[in-house]
């Protein structure tokens, strides 16, 4: 190390045939020999402050109203000195301040109290002014009021001396009243009694005094302002009902009722069912206005249900005709068919009687064959007639016997005629016998049953037709 070129505590860094210096704060230059003037380089002092350079430093001499390292802080005289008094508001300025005084004060620092009575003379009408801080008060003369005693006292408004809706007229420290109807006196407090003064209510009505008025409580039968109008109860209340005629009286009325009504006001419907009991034969009576109707029980008709219905008359009841010439017998709310002698039975004589099954037929020597409303007899051999009760073989023998007996009355010279007749009869009998045997012809008869047979058919137990073979019945 030959020599140290870097000055002022600078650090020297060696190079090849060269060097460099790292200067200490506040110096610059090749060898750090030049002192840096911070005032020139940075101009740190503001607001017209004077800058004084130092080694690696500076200082500022601030102008009035500023402070701080660089004189950038404006001094608040209001905060530092509190110059404004009596609650005045301080406004800071540069190296200065101003005060906005509270009401009642003045001066640079608001220390002078203002005398409002002297300055403004606010109290009027000979009122006495009393000064206060930012205020004053007035003691008013009689008849005046208000902040400055400029308002004339309206005794009508303040005291409302006039009563009962009277009209108040104000004066200076005085008043007068114009009373409403019905009142009198200084303050209109005395109520005039119209009932005593005028006696307006008539016809023994009771008068009730009111304010500038009166009312009447009328005796029964009267109305109107003064109870002079007689009340027409018929017009006012229409008491008579159901088209009744109303007759007016004094505090009264009477009604002439229409047919079917009764009672004070004709409101009671006369119950004809209760009064007259018009419906007969247990019919139900239905009351109407001045009328009634009857709901007849079964079997009766007519206005009062006194007519017994003949159910047998055609058209009264459908499907009531007795069939097959049966006779209809009328009953009470009913009917029956007499089927006697018709060969039928049932409600309407509609069911055929099977005489063969019921064994009510009269077939003697033949088979019973049922027909509609009757039966017939199918006769056996040698029988005929309605009931097969004629034996043709016996009848033939008897005829031959009678023929032989009759020959005793003939002359003997006619004996040969008798012999020929007998031979012819015998031949005829043989032929008939052979014919009947060959053909087994049956003779038929038809019969309508009598009353006894019909009666037996009704009382005979009803049998199932399928249980008996008709051909087995003889």
Short mmCIF file of C-alpha atoms in Angstrom, two decimals:
data_model
loop_
_atom_site.label_atom_id
_atom_site.label_comp_id
_atom_site.label_asym_id
_atom_site.label_seq_id
_atom_site.Cartn_x
_atom_site.Cartn_y
_atom_site.Cartn_z
CA UNK A 1 0.00 0.00 0.00
CA UNK A 2 1.85 3.13 -1.27
CA UNK A 3 -0.51 5.90 -0.14
CA UNK A 4 -4.28 6.29 0.71
CA UNK A 5 -6.01 8.41 -1.99
CA UNK A 6 -9.55 8.14 -0.42
CA UNK A 7 -10.24 10.87 2.13
CA UNK A 8 -12.64 11.62 4.90
CA UNK A 9 -12.84 8.04 6.16
CA UNK A 10 -13.73 6.74 2.72
CA UNK A 11 -13.00 3.05 2.00
CA UNK A 12 -10.45 2.45 -0.75
CA UNK A 13 -10.82 -0.50 -3.09
CA UNK A 14 -7.59 -1.40 -5.02
CA UNK A 15 -7.64 -2.12 -8.74
CA UNK A 16 -5.01 -2.93 -11.43
CA UNK A 17 -3.17 0.30 -11.91
CA UNK A 18 -6.32 1.93 -10.42
CA UNK A 19 -8.57 2.32 -7.32
CA UNK A 20 -12.04 3.42 -6.26
CA UNK A 21 -13.38 5.08 -3.11
CA UNK A 22 -16.62 4.32 -1.24
CA UNK A 23 -17.26 7.68 0.44
CA UNK A 24 -18.62 8.21 3.93
CA UNK A 25 -22.01 9.92 4.30
CA UNK A 26 -21.85 13.58 3.31
CA UNK A 27 -18.92 13.31 0.87
CA UNK A 28 -18.51 12.63 -2.83
CA UNK A 29 -15.90 13.00 -5.59
CA UNK A 30 -13.06 10.74 -6.93
CA UNK A 31 -11.33 10.79 -3.61
CA UNK A 32 -14.32 11.75 -1.43
CA UNK A 33 -12.96 15.20 -0.86
CA UNK A 34 -16.09 17.11 -1.90
CA UNK A 35 -18.54 17.77 1.00
CA UNK A 36 -22.16 17.31 -0.21
CA UNK A 37 -24.41 20.42 0.35
CA UNK A 38 -27.75 18.79 1.34
CA UNK A 39 -29.47 22.17 1.11
CA UNK A 40 -28.52 22.48 -2.55
CA UNK A 41 -29.02 18.87 -3.48
CA UNK A 42 -32.36 18.12 -1.77
CA UNK A 43 -33.89 21.55 -0.82
CA UNK A 44 -35.39 19.91 2.24
CA UNK A 45 -36.54 23.09 4.02
CA UNK A 46 -40.08 24.13 2.95
CA UNK A 47 -42.36 27.13 3.29
CA UNK A 48 -39.58 29.71 2.77
CA UNK A 49 -37.45 28.29 5.57
CA UNK A 50 -33.66 29.00 5.58
CA UNK A 51 -31.49 25.85 5.08
CA UNK A 52 -28.12 25.51 6.90
CA UNK A 53 -25.83 22.79 5.47
CA UNK A 54 -23.87 20.40 7.73
CA UNK A 55 -21.71 17.34 7.11
CA UNK A 56 -24.06 14.67 5.99
CA UNK A 57 -26.79 16.79 7.56
CA UNK A 58 -28.76 20.05 7.40
CA UNK A 59 -31.01 22.19 9.59
CA UNK A 60 -33.93 24.52 8.81
CA UNK A 61 -34.81 27.89 10.31
CA UNK A 62 -38.59 28.01 9.77
CA UNK A 63 -40.63 31.04 8.80
CA UNK A 64 -43.29 32.29 11.24
CA UNK A 65 -46.17 29.87 11.56
CA UNK A 66 -44.23 26.71 10.64
CA UNK A 67 -42.21 24.10 12.52
CA UNK A 68 -40.81 20.64 12.11
CA UNK A 69 -37.56 19.06 10.67
CA UNK A 70 -38.35 20.44 7.22
CA UNK A 71 -40.72 23.27 8.35
CA UNK A 72 -43.65 21.41 6.80
CA UNK A 73 -45.87 21.49 9.90
CA UNK A 74 -48.12 24.58 10.09
CA UNK A 75 -48.35 25.78 13.68
CA UNK A 76 -52.07 25.73 14.91
CA UNK A 77 -52.24 28.87 17.01
CA UNK A 78 -55.73 27.80 18.15
CA UNK A 79 -54.35 24.56 19.59
CA UNK A 80 -51.14 26.12 20.98
CA UNK A 81 -52.51 29.30 22.55
CA UNK A 82 -56.39 28.87 22.77
CA UNK A 83 -56.80 32.60 22.24
CA UNK A 84 -60.60 32.64 21.64
CA UNK A 85 -62.68 32.94 24.84
CA UNK A 86 -66.29 32.46 25.95
CA UNK A 87 -66.91 29.41 23.78
CA UNK A 88 -65.86 31.25 20.66
CA UNK A 89 -64.79 29.14 17.67
CA UNK A 90 -61.06 29.55 16.73
CA UNK A 91 -60.08 29.41 13.06
CA UNK A 92 -56.33 28.77 12.49
CA UNK A 93 -54.32 30.79 9.95
CA UNK A 94 -50.69 30.85 8.87
CA UNK A 95 -48.91 32.51 11.79
CA UNK A 96 -52.35 33.87 12.69
CA UNK A 97 -55.91 32.99 13.92
CA UNK A 98 -59.40 34.43 14.03
CA UNK A 99 -62.31 33.99 16.48
CA UNK A 100 -65.99 33.54 15.69
CA UNK A 101 -67.61 34.76 18.88
CA UNK A 102 -70.58 33.18 20.60
CA UNK A 103 -73.79 35.22 20.75
CA UNK A 104 -73.39 38.13 23.14
CA UNK A 105 -69.62 38.56 22.78
CA UNK A 106 -67.27 40.53 20.53
CA UNK A 107 -63.54 41.65 20.29
CA UNK A 108 -60.31 40.01 18.92
CA UNK A 109 -60.55 37.17 21.40
CA UNK A 110 -64.35 37.47 22.11
CA UNK A 111 -63.80 38.81 25.59
CA UNK A 112 -66.21 41.79 25.34
CA UNK A 113 -69.90 41.09 26.40
CA UNK A 114 -72.46 42.89 24.18
CA UNK A 115 -75.27 44.92 25.93
CA UNK A 116 -78.30 44.09 23.77
CA UNK A 117 -80.46 46.65 25.57
CA UNK A 118 -78.04 49.45 24.63
CA UNK A 119 -77.30 48.23 21.16
CA UNK A 120 -80.80 47.31 19.94
CA UNK A 121 -83.36 48.80 22.41
CA UNK A 122 -85.56 45.75 21.78
CA UNK A 123 -88.22 46.28 24.47
CA UNK A 124 -91.20 48.30 23.19
CA UNK A 125 -94.29 50.01 24.62
CA UNK A 126 -92.48 51.41 27.66
CA UNK A 127 -91.20 48.01 28.67
CA UNK A 128 -88.09 47.76 30.91
CA UNK A 129 -85.05 46.01 29.29
CA UNK A 130 -82.81 43.73 31.33
CA UNK A 131 -79.48 42.78 29.64
CA UNK A 132 -78.19 39.22 29.66
CA UNK A 133 -75.36 37.29 28.03
CA UNK A 134 -76.26 37.14 24.38
CA UNK A 135 -79.78 37.82 25.53
CA UNK A 136 -82.16 40.26 27.11
CA UNK A 137 -85.56 40.19 28.74
CA UNK A 138 -88.41 42.71 28.76
CA UNK A 139 -90.75 43.51 31.62
CA UNK A 140 -93.86 44.57 29.72
CA UNK A 141 -96.38 47.22 30.66
CA UNK A 142 -99.98 46.12 31.42
CA UNK A 143 -101.82 44.88 28.34
CA UNK A 144 -98.69 43.84 26.42
CA UNK A 145 -96.66 40.66 26.11
CA UNK A 146 -94.20 38.97 23.84
CA UNK A 147 -90.41 38.84 23.56
CA UNK A 148 -90.18 42.57 22.93
CA UNK A 149 -93.56 43.51 24.47
CA UNK A 150 -94.90 44.21 20.99
CA UNK A 151 -97.92 41.91 21.30
CA UNK A 152 -101.06 43.46 22.74
CA UNK A 153 -102.49 40.89 25.15
CA UNK A 154 -105.79 39.51 23.81
CA UNK A 155 -107.68 38.83 27.02
CA UNK A 156 -110.19 36.90 24.91
CA UNK A 157 -107.48 34.49 23.78
CA UNK A 158 -105.53 34.35 27.04
CA UNK A 159 -108.33 33.99 29.56
CA UNK A 160 -111.33 32.95 27.42
CA UNK A 161 -113.62 34.81 29.80
CA UNK A 162 -116.68 34.62 27.58
CA UNK A 163 -118.42 31.29 28.06
CA UNK A 164 -120.99 29.19 26.22
CA UNK A 165 -119.83 30.12 22.73
CA UNK A 166 -120.12 33.83 23.39
CA UNK A 167 -118.14 36.19 21.12
CA UNK A 168 -115.31 37.97 22.96
CA UNK A 169 -114.23 41.49 21.92
CA UNK A 170 -110.69 42.37 23.04
CA UNK A 171 -109.67 45.73 24.52
CA UNK A 172 -106.42 47.04 26.00
CA UNK A 173 -106.21 45.22 29.33
CA UNK A 174 -109.96 44.58 28.99
CA UNK A 175 -112.69 42.63 27.10
CA UNK A 176 -116.44 42.45 26.47
CA UNK A 177 -118.75 39.50 25.66
CA UNK A 178 -121.56 39.18 23.13
CA UNK A 179 -123.57 36.22 24.43
CA UNK A 180 -124.96 33.39 22.33
CA UNK A 181 -128.69 32.84 22.29
CA UNK A 182 -129.90 31.47 25.59
CA UNK A 183 -127.18 33.10 27.77
CA UNK A 184 -126.64 36.40 29.57
CA UNK A 185 -124.30 38.04 32.16
CA UNK A 186 -120.75 39.58 32.15
CA UNK A 187 -119.21 36.34 30.94
CA UNK A 188 -122.42 34.84 29.46
CA UNK A 189 -122.59 32.20 32.18
CA UNK A 190 -126.26 32.64 33.06
CA UNK A 191 -128.47 30.26 31.04
CA UNK A 192 -131.92 31.60 30.07
CA UNK A 193 -134.76 29.15 30.96
CA UNK A 194 -137.00 29.11 27.84
CA UNK A 195 -139.56 26.89 29.62
CA UNK A 196 -140.09 29.55 32.32
CA UNK A 197 -140.04 32.45 29.88
CA UNK A 198 -142.25 31.11 27.05
CA UNK A 199 -144.13 27.93 28.33
CA UNK A 200 -143.99 26.47 24.81
CA UNK A 201 -145.06 22.84 25.50
CA UNK A 202 -148.83 22.17 25.12
CA UNK A 203 -151.31 19.43 25.99
CA UNK A 204 -149.84 18.68 29.40
CA UNK A 205 -146.40 18.04 27.89
CA UNK A 206 -143.34 18.31 30.15
CA UNK A 207 -140.89 21.06 29.16
CA UNK A 208 -137.16 20.40 29.46
CA UNK A 209 -134.98 23.50 29.26
CA UNK A 210 -131.95 23.46 26.96
CA UNK A 211 -129.26 25.90 25.92
CA UNK A 212 -131.04 28.52 23.84
CA UNK A 213 -133.56 25.78 23.29
CA UNK A 214 -136.12 23.55 24.89
CA UNK A 215 -137.66 20.15 24.30
CA UNK A 216 -141.09 18.79 25.08
CA UNK A 217 -141.89 15.31 26.38
CA UNK A 218 -145.37 14.90 24.96
CA UNK A 219 -148.28 13.19 26.63
CA UNK A 220 -149.40 9.94 25.03
CA UNK A 221 -151.03 10.54 21.68
CA UNK A 222 -149.29 13.83 20.85
CA UNK A 223 -146.15 14.81 18.98
CA UNK A 224 -144.48 17.80 17.31
CA UNK A 225 -142.12 20.53 18.48
CA UNK A 226 -144.66 21.82 21.02
CA UNK A 227 -146.79 18.63 21.32
CA UNK A 228 -149.61 20.20 19.35
CA UNK A 229 -149.97 17.41 16.75
CA UNK A 230 -152.23 14.46 17.62
CA UNK A 231 -150.46 11.22 16.61
CA UNK A 232 -152.28 9.06 14.08
CA UNK A 233 -151.18 5.62 15.34
CA UNK A 234 -152.57 4.04 12.19
CA UNK A 235 -150.32 6.17 9.96
CA UNK A 236 -147.23 6.13 12.18
CA UNK A 237 -147.05 2.51 13.24
CA UNK A 238 -149.35 0.68 10.81
CA UNK A 239 -150.22 -1.69 13.67
CA UNK A 240 -153.07 -3.48 11.94
CA UNK A 241 -151.64 -6.28 9.84
CA UNK A 242 -152.87 -8.55 7.07
CA UNK A 243 -155.03 -5.93 5.29
CA UNK A 244 -156.96 -5.07 8.45
CA UNK A 245 -158.73 -1.67 8.69
CA UNK A 246 -157.19 0.68 11.31
CA UNK A 247 -159.23 3.27 13.27
CA UNK A 248 -157.18 6.01 14.97
CA UNK A 249 -157.88 7.20 18.53
CA UNK A 250 -156.07 9.47 20.98
CA UNK A 251 -153.02 7.46 22.04
CA UNK A 252 -154.88 4.41 20.84
CA UNK A 253 -156.18 2.54 17.79
CA UNK A 254 -158.45 -0.35 16.91
CA UNK A 255 -158.31 -2.94 14.10
CA UNK A 256 -161.09 -4.57 12.06
CA UNK A 257 -159.46 -7.79 10.92
CA UNK A 258 -159.70 -9.37 7.48
CA UNK A 259 -161.26 -12.81 7.20
CA UNK A 260 -159.06 -15.48 8.74
CA UNK A 261 -157.27 -13.21 11.28
CA UNK A 262 -157.86 -12.11 14.87
CA UNK A 263 -156.01 -10.49 17.80
CA UNK A 264 -155.17 -6.91 18.84
CA UNK A 265 -153.23 -6.28 15.61
CA UNK A 266 -154.86 -8.98 13.49
CA UNK A 267 -151.60 -10.93 13.52
CA UNK A 268 -153.07 -14.19 14.73
CA UNK A 269 -154.10 -16.47 11.90
CA UNK A 270 -157.36 -18.23 12.82
CA UNK A 271 -156.67 -21.96 12.74
CA UNK A 272 -159.78 -23.29 11.02
CA UNK A 273 -158.54 -26.80 11.74
CA UNK A 274 -158.56 -26.16 15.50
CA UNK A 275 -161.78 -24.14 15.54
CA UNK A 276 -164.01 -26.19 13.23
CA UNK A 277 -162.29 -29.62 12.90
CA UNK A 278 -163.64 -29.83 9.35
CA UNK A 279 -161.62 -32.81 8.13
CA UNK A 280 -163.34 -36.12 8.82
CA UNK A 281 -162.39 -39.80 8.89
CA UNK A 282 -158.94 -39.20 10.46
CA UNK A 283 -157.91 -36.85 7.64
CA UNK A 284 -155.01 -34.43 8.32
CA UNK A 285 -156.13 -30.80 8.40
CA UNK A 286 -153.77 -28.16 6.95
CA UNK A 287 -154.50 -24.60 8.05
CA UNK A 288 -154.44 -21.72 5.53
CA UNK A 289 -155.27 -18.05 5.71
CA UNK A 290 -159.08 -17.89 6.08
CA UNK A 291 -159.16 -21.38 4.65
CA UNK A 292 -158.10 -24.95 5.21
CA UNK A 293 -157.37 -28.08 3.21
CA UNK A 294 -157.72 -31.74 4.12
CA UNK A 295 -155.27 -34.48 3.33
CA UNK A 296 -157.54 -37.48 3.23
CA UNK A 297 -156.69 -40.89 4.54
CA UNK A 298 -156.76 -43.87 2.19
CA UNK A 299 -160.23 -44.57 0.85
CA UNK A 300 -161.70 -41.07 1.30
CA UNK A 301 -162.01 -37.95 -0.85
CA UNK A 302 -163.94 -34.68 -1.02
CA UNK A 303 -163.51 -31.20 0.51
CA UNK A 304 -163.76 -32.60 4.05
CA UNK A 305 -162.75 -36.21 3.24
CA UNK A 306 -166.33 -37.29 3.93
CA UNK A 307 -166.83 -39.11 0.61
CA UNK A 308 -165.81 -42.79 0.66
CA UNK A 309 -164.03 -43.73 -2.58
CA UNK A 310 -165.62 -46.56 -4.59
CA UNK A 311 -162.53 -48.35 -5.82
CA UNK A 312 -164.68 -50.47 -8.16
CA UNK A 313 -165.63 -47.46 -10.29
CA UNK A 314 -163.65 -47.55 -13.49
CA UNK A 315 -160.87 -44.98 -13.54
CA UNK A 316 -160.49 -44.51 -9.77
CA UNK A 317 -157.63 -46.96 -9.52
CA UNK A 318 -155.86 -48.48 -12.51
CA UNK A 319 -155.76 -52.29 -12.89
CA UNK A 320 -158.67 -52.86 -10.48
CA UNK A 321 -161.07 -54.53 -12.91
CA UNK A 322 -162.24 -57.99 -11.96
CA UNK A 323 -161.51 -60.38 -14.83
CA UNK A 324 -163.57 -63.20 -16.28
CA UNK A 325 -166.89 -61.68 -15.19
CA UNK A 326 -165.84 -61.51 -11.54
CA UNK A 327 -167.95 -59.13 -9.42
CA UNK A 328 -166.08 -56.15 -7.81
CA UNK A 329 -167.02 -55.57 -4.15
CA UNK A 330 -166.05 -52.10 -2.81
CA UNK A 331 -164.28 -51.81 0.57
CA UNK A 332 -162.71 -49.00 2.65
CA UNK A 333 -159.60 -47.95 0.76
CA UNK A 334 -159.74 -51.38 -0.83
CA UNK A 335 -161.82 -53.70 -3.00
CA UNK A 336 -162.17 -57.41 -3.67
CA UNK A 337 -163.31 -59.54 -6.59
CA UNK A 338 -166.04 -62.18 -6.07
CA UNK A 339 -164.96 -64.91 -8.49
CA UNK A 340 -167.85 -67.29 -7.63
CA UNK A 341 -169.06 -69.27 -10.63
CA UNK A 342 -166.34 -67.97 -12.98
CA UNK A 343 -163.93 -70.90 -12.74
CA UNK A 344 -161.18 -68.48 -11.71
CA UNK A 345 -159.60 -67.29 -8.48
CA UNK A 346 -157.07 -64.66 -7.33
CA UNK A 347 -157.19 -60.89 -6.53
CA UNK A 348 -158.62 -60.07 -9.94
CA UNK A 349 -160.03 -63.56 -10.82
CA UNK A 350 -157.04 -63.96 -13.05
CA UNK A 351 -155.95 -67.51 -12.07
CA UNK A 352 -157.75 -70.50 -13.59
CA UNK A 353 -159.06 -73.08 -11.09
CA UNK A 354 -157.86 -76.57 -11.95
CA UNK A 355 -160.87 -78.60 -10.86
CA UNK A 356 -159.16 -81.79 -11.89
CA UNK A 357 -156.20 -81.36 -9.51
CA UNK A 358 -158.41 -80.05 -6.70
CA UNK A 359 -160.83 -82.99 -7.20
CA UNK A 360 -163.82 -80.68 -7.29
CA UNK A 361 -165.07 -82.00 -10.66
CA UNK A 362 -168.19 -84.21 -11.13
CA UNK A 363 -166.87 -86.62 -13.74
CA UNK A 364 -168.29 -90.08 -12.79
CA UNK A 365 -167.15 -92.54 -15.42
CA UNK A 366 -164.51 -90.59 -17.34
CA UNK A 367 -161.28 -88.53 -17.10
CA UNK A 368 -161.36 -84.86 -15.95
CA UNK A 369 -159.71 -82.51 -18.46
CA UNK A 370 -159.10 -78.93 -17.23
CA UNK A 371 -160.04 -75.99 -19.47
CA UNK A 372 -159.84 -72.19 -18.97
CA UNK A 373 -162.52 -71.36 -16.44
CA UNK A 374 -164.08 -74.85 -16.49
CA UNK A 375 -163.40 -78.53 -17.14
CA UNK A 376 -164.79 -81.36 -19.29
CA UNK A 377 -165.31 -85.07 -18.79
CA UNK A 378 -163.76 -87.53 -21.24
CA UNK A 379 -166.16 -90.51 -20.87
CA UNK A 380 -165.18 -94.18 -20.75
CA UNK A 381 -166.69 -96.88 -23.02
CA UNK A 382 -170.45 -97.30 -22.76
CA UNK A 383 -170.75 -93.89 -20.94
CA UNK A 384 -171.78 -90.48 -22.10
CA UNK A 385 -173.36 -87.28 -20.79
CA UNK A 386 -171.92 -84.11 -19.21
CA UNK A 387 -170.56 -86.00 -16.25
CA UNK A 388 -170.31 -89.42 -18.04
CA UNK A 389 -173.13 -90.68 -15.79
CA UNK A 390 -175.20 -92.30 -18.61
CA UNK A 391 -174.50 -96.06 -19.19
CA UNK A 392 -175.35 -96.74 -22.87
CA UNK A 393 -175.22 -100.57 -22.46
CA UNK A 394 -177.85 -100.58 -19.70
CA UNK A 395 -179.97 -98.16 -21.70
CA UNK A 396 -179.90 -100.56 -24.69
CA UNK A 397 -180.96 -103.58 -22.60
CA UNK A 398 -183.76 -101.64 -21.05
CA UNK A 399 -184.91 -100.53 -24.49
CA UNK A 400 -185.03 -104.14 -25.70
CA UNK A 401 -186.92 -105.16 -22.57
CA UNK A 402 -189.47 -102.47 -23.09
CA UNK A 403 -189.84 -103.51 -26.72
CA UNK A 404 -190.52 -107.16 -25.75
CA UNK A 405 -193.02 -106.10 -23.11
CA UNK A 406 -194.86 -104.08 -25.64
CA UNK A 407 -195.50 -107.17 -27.89
CA UNK A 408 -198.13 -108.46 -25.43
CA UNK A 409 -200.37 -105.79 -26.70
CA UNK A 410 -199.94 -106.84 -30.37
CA UNK A 411 -202.07 -109.52 -32.08
CA UNK A 412 -200.42 -112.92 -32.44
CA UNK A 413 -200.68 -112.70 -36.13
CA UNK A 414 -197.89 -110.09 -35.92
CA UNK A 415 -195.41 -112.32 -34.05
CA UNK A 416 -193.16 -112.53 -37.01
CA UNK A 417 -192.75 -108.78 -37.05
CA UNK A 418 -191.49 -108.95 -33.49
CA UNK A 419 -189.02 -111.67 -34.34
CA UNK A 420 -187.65 -109.68 -37.24
CA UNK A 421 -187.33 -106.60 -34.99
CA UNK A 422 -185.47 -108.55 -32.34
CA UNK A 423 -183.10 -109.93 -34.91
CA UNK A 424 -182.45 -106.48 -36.31
CA UNK A 425 -181.88 -105.10 -32.82
CA UNK A 426 -179.53 -107.93 -31.95
CA UNK A 427 -177.59 -107.41 -35.13
CA UNK A 428 -177.40 -103.70 -34.45
CA UNK A 429 -176.14 -104.35 -30.89
CA UNK A 430 -173.44 -106.70 -32.15
CA UNK A 431 -172.37 -104.21 -34.77
CA UNK A 432 -172.27 -101.37 -32.23
CA UNK A 433 -170.38 -103.52 -29.73
CA UNK A 434 -167.82 -104.54 -32.33
CA UNK A 435 -167.46 -100.98 -33.53
CA UNK A 436 -166.98 -99.63 -30.05
CA UNK A 437 -164.46 -102.27 -29.15
CA UNK A 438 -162.54 -101.73 -32.32
CA UNK A 439 -162.44 -97.96 -32.24
CA UNK A 440 -162.58 -97.51 -28.39
CA UNK A 441 -164.30 -94.32 -29.15
CA UNK A 442 -164.73 -91.93 -26.26
CA UNK A 443 -167.53 -89.50 -25.83
CA UNK A 444 -166.78 -85.98 -24.35
CA UNK A 445 -168.82 -83.68 -22.10
CA UNK A 446 -168.31 -79.98 -21.05
CA UNK A 447 -169.21 -78.60 -17.63
CA UNK A 448 -169.02 -75.25 -15.87
CA UNK A 449 -168.39 -75.62 -12.12
CA UNK A 450 -170.99 -74.51 -9.64
CA UNK A 451 -170.61 -72.34 -6.55
CA UNK A 452 -169.85 -75.32 -4.26
CA UNK A 453 -167.07 -76.49 -6.55
CA UNK A 454 -165.56 -72.98 -6.69
CA UNK A 455 -165.72 -72.69 -2.89
CA UNK A 456 -163.97 -76.06 -2.52
CA UNK A 457 -161.34 -74.91 -4.99
CA UNK A 458 -160.56 -71.83 -2.82
CA UNK A 459 -160.19 -73.72 0.40
CA UNK A 460 -158.35 -76.74 -1.08
CA UNK A 461 -154.63 -76.62 -0.27
CA UNK A 462 -152.68 -75.16 -3.15
CA UNK A 463 -150.88 -77.99 -4.90
CA UNK A 464 -148.00 -77.98 -7.30
CA UNK A 465 -149.46 -78.96 -10.63
CA UNK A 466 -146.37 -80.98 -11.47
CA UNK A 467 -146.94 -83.35 -8.51
CA UNK A 468 -150.21 -84.97 -9.85
CA UNK A 469 -150.79 -86.63 -13.21
CA UNK A 470 -154.08 -85.34 -14.56
CA UNK A 471 -154.76 -88.62 -16.47
CA UNK A 472 -154.73 -90.49 -13.15
CA UNK A 473 -157.69 -88.40 -11.85
CA UNK A 474 -161.08 -90.00 -12.62
#
